[in-house]
Amino acid sequence: MTLSQDHLPIKAPLSGASYSAVELAPENDRVWMLEQRELPDHERYLEMTDVATIEAGIRDMVVRGAPAIGIAAAYGMVLAAGACRQGDQAYLRALQDAGALLKGARPTAVNLAWAIDEMLALAAKHASADPASRVEQMASRARDIHRADVEACRTMGKLGAERVPDGATILTHCNAGALATGGYGTALGVIRAAHEAGKKVKVLADETRPYLQGARLTSWELHRDGIPVEVITDNMAAHFFQRGEISLAVVGSDRIARNGDVANKIGTYGVACLARLHDRPFYVAAPWSTVDMKCASGEAIPIEQRASREVTVIAGKSFAPDGVNARYPGFDVTPARLVSAIFTERGAVDPVCEDSMQRLAR
Ligand code: MRU
């Protein structure tokens, strides 16, 4: 079932914004996802009532962005709890199966597994309670995860904004905004906070081939908020760095290893190299749920490989000869030494190294 904006079921999204990547219905029996593949043309919500549909929504990128897919998965676990009338072991098994399905949807963003594990920990505690109370508790925990993410974005946004000079031109890659989180955004949270503090900032948004998160989503969000934004194709960034037009770069992340290596949308590493070459800061903003202290370095981060056709086919037309495949690693890893600082709700990781990460982990 699909809902247009007129039917927008979320009168009060948890973030307080006028749109939301994902919300749980007040009755705890449905999830609404903003159909991000149709932005900026249509603002349309999909209604989902079971875990399999939530999993498909995450895998097919109706919802995307590490924190947002974690929240969507948490809401999926609420639906799984609602679908199970049995108690104890049968309930736990049903939820573990749902969790395993959801975890397999996208491998790089650690927020997904983190949110599911949080929900499973709660399920283990209340497996023998009555079904209605189990759903209530799961819904309350999932909404807490959502609210905490918005709060974290605001905190890291303020922290990051302190490093943004008045008059800055900021390069960002992909979409690490309200659409990619519970609301407000990580990298775009830093930009929003700088704007709200009265700084005159403008943004260059990398188009972000092939899914065009920058052209379609980042520009949509910022334009809506009245923050000046221009889209550039990914291969223009070097030119604008060379001309001295870029003051700093800020991006989000899907997983940060213990040594400070950062996985983010494919193309991010190139931005970091350019920033270093041109002596400009390269910042990362991410909630602590994106940090994977079990992962020693970027080499251990699983990189999602997506389908060839997502690169070769644009708006239904193929741009490569039949029989030629494309490569599509969804993410790359920026080594810690290229990252000037990481902003989290726990504070800034600066310098970016294992000692600083351990200090905030405690
Ligand atoms: O493939 P996507 O669109 O899910 O990739 C998203 C990103 O790379 C974001 O920068 C990252 O998830 C951080 S979102 C706050």
PDB file of C-alpha atoms in Angstrom, residues 15 32 39 68 85 133 135 151 163 169 199 216 225 250 277 286 298 310 315 325 343 355:
ATOM      1  CA  SER A  15      12.397  14.298  14.807  1.00  0.00           C
ATOM      2  CA  TRP A  32       5.861   4.016   7.067  1.00  0.00           C
ATOM      3  CA  LEU A  39      12.707  11.830  -4.437  1.00  0.00           C
ATOM      4  CA  ALA A  68      17.948   5.162   9.255  1.00  0.00           C
ATOM      5  CA  ARG A  85       1.546 -15.183  19.627  1.00  0.00           C
ATOM      6  CA  SER A 133       2.953  -6.154  26.522  1.00  0.00           C
ATOM      7  CA  VAL A 135       4.878  -5.428  21.496  1.00  0.00           C
ATOM      8  CA  GLU A 151      19.485  13.687  19.843  1.00  0.00           C
ATOM      9  CA  ARG A 163      34.929  23.938  13.364  1.00  0.00           C
ATOM     10  CA  THR A 169      31.939  26.396   1.355  1.00  0.00           C
ATOM     11  CA  LYS A 199      27.099  31.264   9.939  1.00  0.00           C
ATOM     12  CA  ARG A 216      18.451  13.915  -5.358  1.00  0.00           C
ATOM     13  CA  ASP A 225      15.797  24.310   4.740  1.00  0.00           C
ATOM     14  CA  VAL A 250      32.225  16.674   5.952  1.00  0.00           C
ATOM     15  CA  LEU A 277      46.344  17.261  -1.047  1.00  0.00           C
ATOM     16  CA  ALA A 286      28.532   9.767  13.056  1.00  0.00           C
ATOM     17  CA  GLY A 298      39.064  -0.796   7.779  1.00  0.00           C
ATOM     18  CA  GLU A 310      22.612  -0.173 -10.897  1.00  0.00           C
ATOM     19  CA  ALA A 315      16.431   5.852 -15.983  1.00  0.00           C
ATOM     20  CA  ASN A 325      29.410  -5.703 -16.589  1.00  0.00           C
ATOM     21  CA  PHE A 343      32.269  14.156  15.629  1.00  0.00           C
ATOM     22  CA  ASP A 355      43.774   5.779  21.671  1.00  0.00           C
TER      23      ASP A 355
END
